[in-house]
mmCIF file of C-alpha atoms and ligand atoms in Angstrom:
data_model
loop_
_atom_site.group_PDB
_atom_site.id
_atom_site.type_symbol
_atom_site.label_atom_id
_atom_site.label_comp_id
_atom_site.label_asym_id
_atom_site.label_seq_id
_atom_site.Cartn_x
_atom_site.Cartn_y
_atom_site.Cartn_z
ATOM 1 C CA MET A 1 54.817 74.492 71.536
ATOM 2 C CA ARG A 2 58.136 72.333 71.899
ATOM 3 C CA LEU A 3 60.617 74.084 70.330
ATOM 4 C CA LEU A 4 64.503 72.997 70.420
ATOM 5 C CA LEU A 5 67.684 75.515 69.678
ATOM 6 C CA LEU A 6 70.414 74.254 68.492
ATOM 7 C CA GLY A 7 73.937 76.134 67.905
ATOM 8 C CA PRO A 8 77.331 76.468 69.133
ATOM 9 C CA PRO A 9 78.320 77.881 72.673
ATOM 10 C CA GLY A 10 78.008 81.533 72.738
ATOM 11 C CA ALA A 11 75.308 81.348 69.795
ATOM 12 C CA GLY A 12 72.746 83.079 71.625
ATOM 13 C CA LYS A 13 70.381 80.387 72.414
ATOM 14 C CA GLY A 14 69.950 81.412 75.861
ATOM 15 C CA THR A 15 68.959 84.867 75.009
ATOM 16 C CA GLN A 16 66.625 84.103 72.712
ATOM 17 C CA ALA A 17 64.901 81.346 74.955
ATOM 18 C CA ALA A 18 64.834 83.788 77.787
ATOM 19 C CA ARG A 19 62.735 85.921 75.300
ATOM 20 C CA LEU A 20 60.464 83.456 74.091
ATOM 21 C CA VAL A 21 59.665 82.211 77.930
ATOM 22 C CA GLU A 22 58.220 85.512 78.151
ATOM 23 C CA LYS A 23 56.151 85.465 74.734
ATOM 24 C CA PHE A 24 54.902 82.137 74.993
ATOM 25 C CA GLY A 25 54.732 81.307 79.309
ATOM 26 C CA ILE A 26 56.760 77.773 78.822
ATOM 27 C CA PRO A 27 59.806 77.354 80.580
ATOM 28 C CA GLN A 28 63.439 76.985 79.016
ATOM 29 C CA LEU A 29 64.867 73.760 79.872
ATOM 30 C CA SER A 30 68.897 74.396 79.541
ATOM 31 C CA THR A 31 70.685 71.333 80.430
ATOM 32 C CA GLY A 32 73.892 73.783 81.126
ATOM 33 C CA ASP A 33 71.851 76.148 83.843
ATOM 34 C CA MET A 34 70.626 72.685 85.194
ATOM 35 C CA LEU A 35 73.749 71.229 85.556
ATOM 36 C CA ARG A 36 75.111 73.848 87.131
ATOM 37 C CA ALA A 37 72.064 74.471 89.617
ATOM 38 C CA ALA A 38 73.357 70.659 90.526
ATOM 39 C CA VAL A 39 77.224 71.762 91.113
ATOM 40 C CA LYS A 40 76.038 74.571 92.850
ATOM 41 C CA ALA A 41 73.979 72.334 95.029
ATOM 42 C CA GLY A 42 76.826 69.548 95.220
ATOM 43 C CA THR A 43 73.951 66.982 94.895
ATOM 44 C CA PRO A 44 75.664 63.264 93.365
ATOM 45 C CA ILE A 45 75.311 64.613 89.651
ATOM 46 C CA GLY A 46 76.715 67.857 90.223
ATOM 47 C CA LEU A 47 79.684 66.058 92.039
ATOM 48 C CA GLN A 48 80.320 64.130 88.558
ATOM 49 C CA ALA A 49 79.683 66.467 86.190
ATOM 50 C CA LYS A 50 82.012 69.641 88.320
ATOM 51 C CA ALA A 51 85.328 68.489 86.332
ATOM 52 C CA VAL A 52 83.756 67.337 83.068
ATOM 53 C CA MET A 53 82.018 70.785 82.884
ATOM 54 C CA GLU A 54 84.995 73.055 84.171
ATOM 55 C CA ALA A 55 87.471 71.229 81.620
ATOM 56 C CA GLY A 56 84.385 72.068 78.545
ATOM 57 C CA GLN A 57 84.085 68.430 77.701
ATOM 58 C CA LEU A 58 80.002 66.843 77.760
ATOM 59 C CA VAL A 59 78.542 65.094 80.551
ATOM 60 C CA SER A 60 77.786 61.859 80.034
ATOM 61 C CA ASP A 61 74.352 61.116 77.898
ATOM 62 C CA GLU A 62 73.099 59.073 80.723
ATOM 63 C CA ILE A 63 72.963 62.245 83.090
ATOM 64 C CA VAL A 64 71.383 64.444 80.796
ATOM 65 C CA VAL A 65 68.865 62.290 79.425
ATOM 66 C CA GLY A 66 67.874 60.993 83.114
ATOM 67 C CA ILE A 67 67.891 64.949 83.672
ATOM 68 C CA ILE A 68 65.543 65.889 80.853
ATOM 69 C CA ALA A 69 63.443 62.744 80.813
ATOM 70 C CA GLY A 70 62.074 64.006 84.773
ATOM 71 C CA ARG A 71 62.459 67.631 83.588
ATOM 72 C CA ILE A 72 59.591 67.459 81.036
ATOM 73 C CA GLU A 73 57.129 65.402 83.222
ATOM 74 C CA GLU A 74 56.766 68.360 85.198
ATOM 75 C CA PRO A 75 53.432 70.115 85.336
ATOM 76 C CA ASP A 76 54.819 73.791 83.996
ATOM 77 C CA CYS A 77 55.997 71.375 80.935
ATOM 78 C CA ALA A 78 52.136 70.292 79.578
ATOM 79 C CA LYS A 79 52.172 73.363 77.504
ATOM 80 C CA GLY A 80 54.701 73.164 75.908
ATOM 81 C CA PHE A 81 59.352 74.145 76.297
ATOM 82 C CA ILE A 82 62.500 75.174 74.925
ATOM 83 C CA LEU A 83 65.073 73.089 75.140
ATOM 84 C CA ASP A 84 68.581 75.114 74.902
ATOM 85 C CA GLY A 85 71.563 72.946 75.016
ATOM 86 C CA PHE A 86 70.106 69.542 74.621
ATOM 87 C CA PRO A 87 70.087 67.405 72.593
ATOM 88 C CA ARG A 88 74.245 67.639 72.382
ATOM 89 C CA THR A 89 74.756 64.197 70.669
ATOM 90 C CA VAL A 90 73.104 61.996 68.235
ATOM 91 C CA ALA A 91 72.140 59.627 71.164
ATOM 92 C CA GLN A 92 70.787 62.125 73.102
ATOM 93 C CA ALA A 93 68.658 63.107 70.281
ATOM 94 C CA GLU A 94 67.420 59.123 69.778
ATOM 95 C CA ALA A 95 66.675 59.347 73.160
ATOM 96 C CA LEU A 96 64.367 62.681 73.166
ATOM 97 C CA ASP A 97 62.511 61.173 70.062
ATOM 98 C CA ALA A 98 61.896 57.947 72.412
ATOM 99 C CA MET A 99 60.560 60.105 75.058
ATOM 100 C CA LEU A 100 58.116 62.114 72.966
ATOM 101 C CA ARG A 101 57.291 58.960 71.355
ATOM 102 C CA ASP A 102 56.441 57.561 74.592
ATOM 103 C CA LYS A 103 54.133 60.511 75.312
ATOM 104 C CA LYS A 104 52.676 61.028 71.687
ATOM 105 C CA MET A 105 54.037 64.025 71.539
ATOM 106 C CA GLY A 106 56.391 65.689 68.804
ATOM 107 C CA LEU A 107 58.854 68.665 68.360
ATOM 108 C CA ASP A 108 56.901 71.507 66.838
ATOM 109 C CA SER A 109 60.705 73.428 65.572
ATOM 110 C CA VAL A 110 64.370 72.993 65.407
ATOM 111 C CA VAL A 111 65.697 75.692 64.756
ATOM 112 C CA GLU A 112 69.496 76.178 64.651
ATOM 113 C CA LEU A 113 71.490 79.288 65.075
ATOM 114 C CA LYS A 114 74.653 79.786 63.232
ATOM 115 C CA VAL A 115 77.742 81.538 63.898
ATOM 116 C CA ASP A 116 81.326 81.613 62.555
ATOM 117 C CA ASP A 117 83.377 79.873 65.233
ATOM 118 C CA THR A 118 85.602 82.808 64.769
ATOM 119 C CA LYS A 119 83.109 85.331 66.767
ATOM 120 C CA LEU A 120 82.352 82.958 69.309
ATOM 121 C CA LEU A 121 85.720 83.319 71.582
ATOM 122 C CA ALA A 122 84.845 87.176 71.216
ATOM 123 C CA ARG A 123 81.120 86.312 72.470
ATOM 124 C CA ILE A 124 82.256 84.613 75.504
ATOM 125 C CA GLU A 125 85.172 87.175 76.554
ATOM 126 C CA ASN A 126 82.619 89.529 76.530
ATOM 127 C CA ARG A 127 79.852 87.777 78.272
ATOM 128 C CA ALA A 128 82.759 86.933 80.996
ATOM 129 C CA ARG A 129 83.923 91.116 81.037
ATOM 130 C CA GLU A 130 80.148 92.299 81.452
ATOM 131 C CA THR A 131 79.381 89.318 84.165
ATOM 132 C CA LEU A 132 82.588 90.623 86.049
ATOM 133 C CA ALA A 133 81.796 94.476 85.575
ATOM 134 C CA ALA A 134 78.121 93.616 87.163
ATOM 135 C CA GLY A 135 79.826 91.654 90.395
ATOM 136 C CA GLY A 136 78.544 88.603 89.101
ATOM 137 C CA THR A 137 80.818 85.063 88.761
ATOM 138 C CA VAL A 138 82.109 84.603 85.665
ATOM 139 C CA ARG A 139 81.264 80.514 84.466
ATOM 140 C CA ALA A 140 84.441 77.920 85.182
ATOM 141 C CA ASP A 141 84.180 77.156 81.571
ATOM 142 C CA ASP A 142 83.975 80.776 80.212
ATOM 143 C CA ASN A 143 88.075 80.836 79.728
ATOM 144 C CA ALA A 144 90.012 80.451 76.569
ATOM 145 C CA ASP A 145 91.470 77.070 76.951
ATOM 146 C CA ALA A 146 87.890 75.945 77.884
ATOM 147 C CA PHE A 147 86.030 77.522 74.763
ATOM 148 C CA LYS A 148 88.446 75.713 72.450
ATOM 149 C CA ILE A 149 87.263 72.062 74.035
ATOM 150 C CA ARG A 150 83.405 73.304 74.121
ATOM 151 C CA LEU A 151 83.644 74.331 70.528
ATOM 152 C CA ASP A 152 85.489 70.958 69.911
ATOM 153 C CA ALA A 153 82.978 68.903 71.629
ATOM 154 C CA TYR A 154 80.464 70.560 69.597
ATOM 155 C CA HIS A 155 81.901 70.417 66.313
ATOM 156 C CA GLN A 156 82.440 66.933 66.689
ATOM 157 C CA GLN A 157 79.102 65.984 68.590
ATOM 158 C CA THR A 158 76.719 68.604 68.668
ATOM 159 C CA ALA A 159 76.794 69.626 64.701
ATOM 160 C CA PRO A 160 75.757 65.880 63.732
ATOM 161 C CA VAL A 161 72.373 66.635 65.653
ATOM 162 C CA SER A 162 71.740 69.285 62.965
ATOM 163 C CA ASN A 163 71.956 66.591 60.310
ATOM 164 C CA TYR A 164 69.634 64.303 62.286
ATOM 165 C CA TYR A 165 67.142 66.723 61.940
ATOM 166 C CA ALA A 166 67.831 68.212 58.600
ATOM 167 C CA GLY A 167 67.550 64.663 57.242
ATOM 168 C CA ARG A 168 63.953 64.630 58.667
ATOM 169 C CA GLY A 169 63.083 68.310 57.375
ATOM 170 C CA GLN A 170 62.944 69.480 60.737
ATOM 171 C CA LEU A 171 65.842 71.625 60.654
ATOM 172 C CA LYS A 172 65.444 75.640 60.101
ATOM 173 C CA THR A 173 68.799 77.812 60.429
ATOM 174 C CA ILE A 174 68.945 81.435 61.127
ATOM 175 C CA ASP A 175 72.156 83.885 60.938
ATOM 176 C CA GLY A 176 73.153 84.503 64.480
ATOM 177 C CA MET A 177 75.638 86.729 63.735
ATOM 178 C CA ALA A 178 72.937 89.346 62.821
ATOM 179 C CA PRO A 179 71.826 91.817 65.624
ATOM 180 C CA VAL A 180 69.952 90.465 68.422
ATOM 181 C CA GLU A 181 66.429 92.255 67.337
ATOM 182 C CA HIS A 182 66.882 90.663 63.964
ATOM 183 C CA VAL A 183 67.317 87.248 65.080
ATOM 184 C CA SER A 184 64.269 87.448 67.112
ATOM 185 C CA LYS A 185 62.396 88.652 64.351
ATOM 186 C CA ALA A 186 63.669 85.732 62.118
ATOM 187 C CA LEU A 187 62.907 83.075 64.838
ATOM 188 C CA ASP A 188 59.282 84.640 65.468
ATOM 189 C CA ALA A 189 59.120 84.037 62.022
ATOM 190 C CA ILE A 190 59.692 80.619 62.256
ATOM 191 C CA LEU A 191 57.572 79.910 65.339
ATOM 192 C CA ALA A 192 54.626 81.978 63.385
ATOM 193 C CA HIS A 193 54.139 79.221 60.758
HETATM 194 P P1 LIG B 201 76.695 76.525 76.170
HETATM 195 O O1 LIG B 201 75.751 77.081 75.476
HETATM 196 O O2 LIG B 201 77.391 77.999 76.423
HETATM 197 O O3 LIG B 201 78.009 75.786 75.429
HETATM 198 P P2 LIG B 201 75.992 75.489 78.525
HETATM 199 O O4 LIG B 201 75.353 75.663 79.533
HETATM 200 O O5 LIG B 201 74.244 74.821 77.650
HETATM 201 O O6 LIG B 201 77.102 75.797 77.586
HETATM 202 O O7 LIG B 201 76.807 73.743 78.901
HETATM 203 C C1 LIG B 201 77.704 73.974 79.918
HETATM 204 C C2 LIG B 201 78.444 72.528 80.041
HETATM 205 O O8 LIG B 201 77.363 72.190 80.761
HETATM 206 C C3 LIG B 201 78.573 72.200 78.696
HETATM 207 O O9 LIG B 201 80.341 72.395 78.295
HETATM 208 C C4 LIG B 201 78.646 70.507 79.022
HETATM 209 O O10 LIG B 201 79.807 70.115 79.752
HETATM 210 C C5 LIG B 201 77.394 70.413 80.279
HETATM 211 N N1 LIG B 201 76.416 70.373 79.280
HETATM 212 C C6 LIG B 201 75.638 70.723 79.258
HETATM 213 N N2 LIG B 201 73.999 70.463 78.366
HETATM 214 C C7 LIG B 201 74.697 69.148 78.102
HETATM 215 C C8 LIG B 201 73.962 68.024 77.467
HETATM 216 N N3 LIG B 201 73.483 67.657 76.764
HETATM 217 N N4 LIG B 201 74.883 66.845 76.975
HETATM 218 C C9 LIG B 201 76.429 66.494 77.536
HETATM 219 N N5 LIG B 201 77.087 68.080 78.299
HETATM 220 C C10 LIG B 201 76.626 68.993 78.505
#
């Protein structure tokens, strides 16, 4: 199964993706996680991406498309994958289409989690608090200033991606403000079709 999860930062894509990894035994491809790993490892891509990410802006299409193109060739993606955080621009969506076309593959589901802007900052702040309480390190972009820029980037660059898939009749939306179990149920119902 090839699934694409869309939605603003803090919508709960990562939570749902982690559950679906267990359920379907396919990997979660989170460009955010991959980029954070590259920053941590100090790779050339990480060095380029670090400041952009910390500011809450988008890394270049070229970098993330390159990462995903390589990743979906890996053997663990043969049965499918869950894309989380990619595509984030229409150019990335077009690049993904071209990659899948080359492999004679398509997407089985494109699902958007809808959450009001006003709820998102509170979720991010909560995640930061919980991470700290658990002794973890808070993400460099999980603060109010960077979050505002992430949300702006979402509205300007990523919201059009939903229209891109809606225009092709592929987009399904879920209320991401419902409790996690409700969101899980709604998502499972979509995937069962
Ligand atoms: P969230 O889902 O909380 O917005 P992610 O972990 O998906 O955050 O991404 C964190 C940061 O990584 C983004 O703000 C951006 O700088 C970078 N990033 C992740 N995915 C992409 C992408 N597809 N295109 C451009 N930048 C990306």
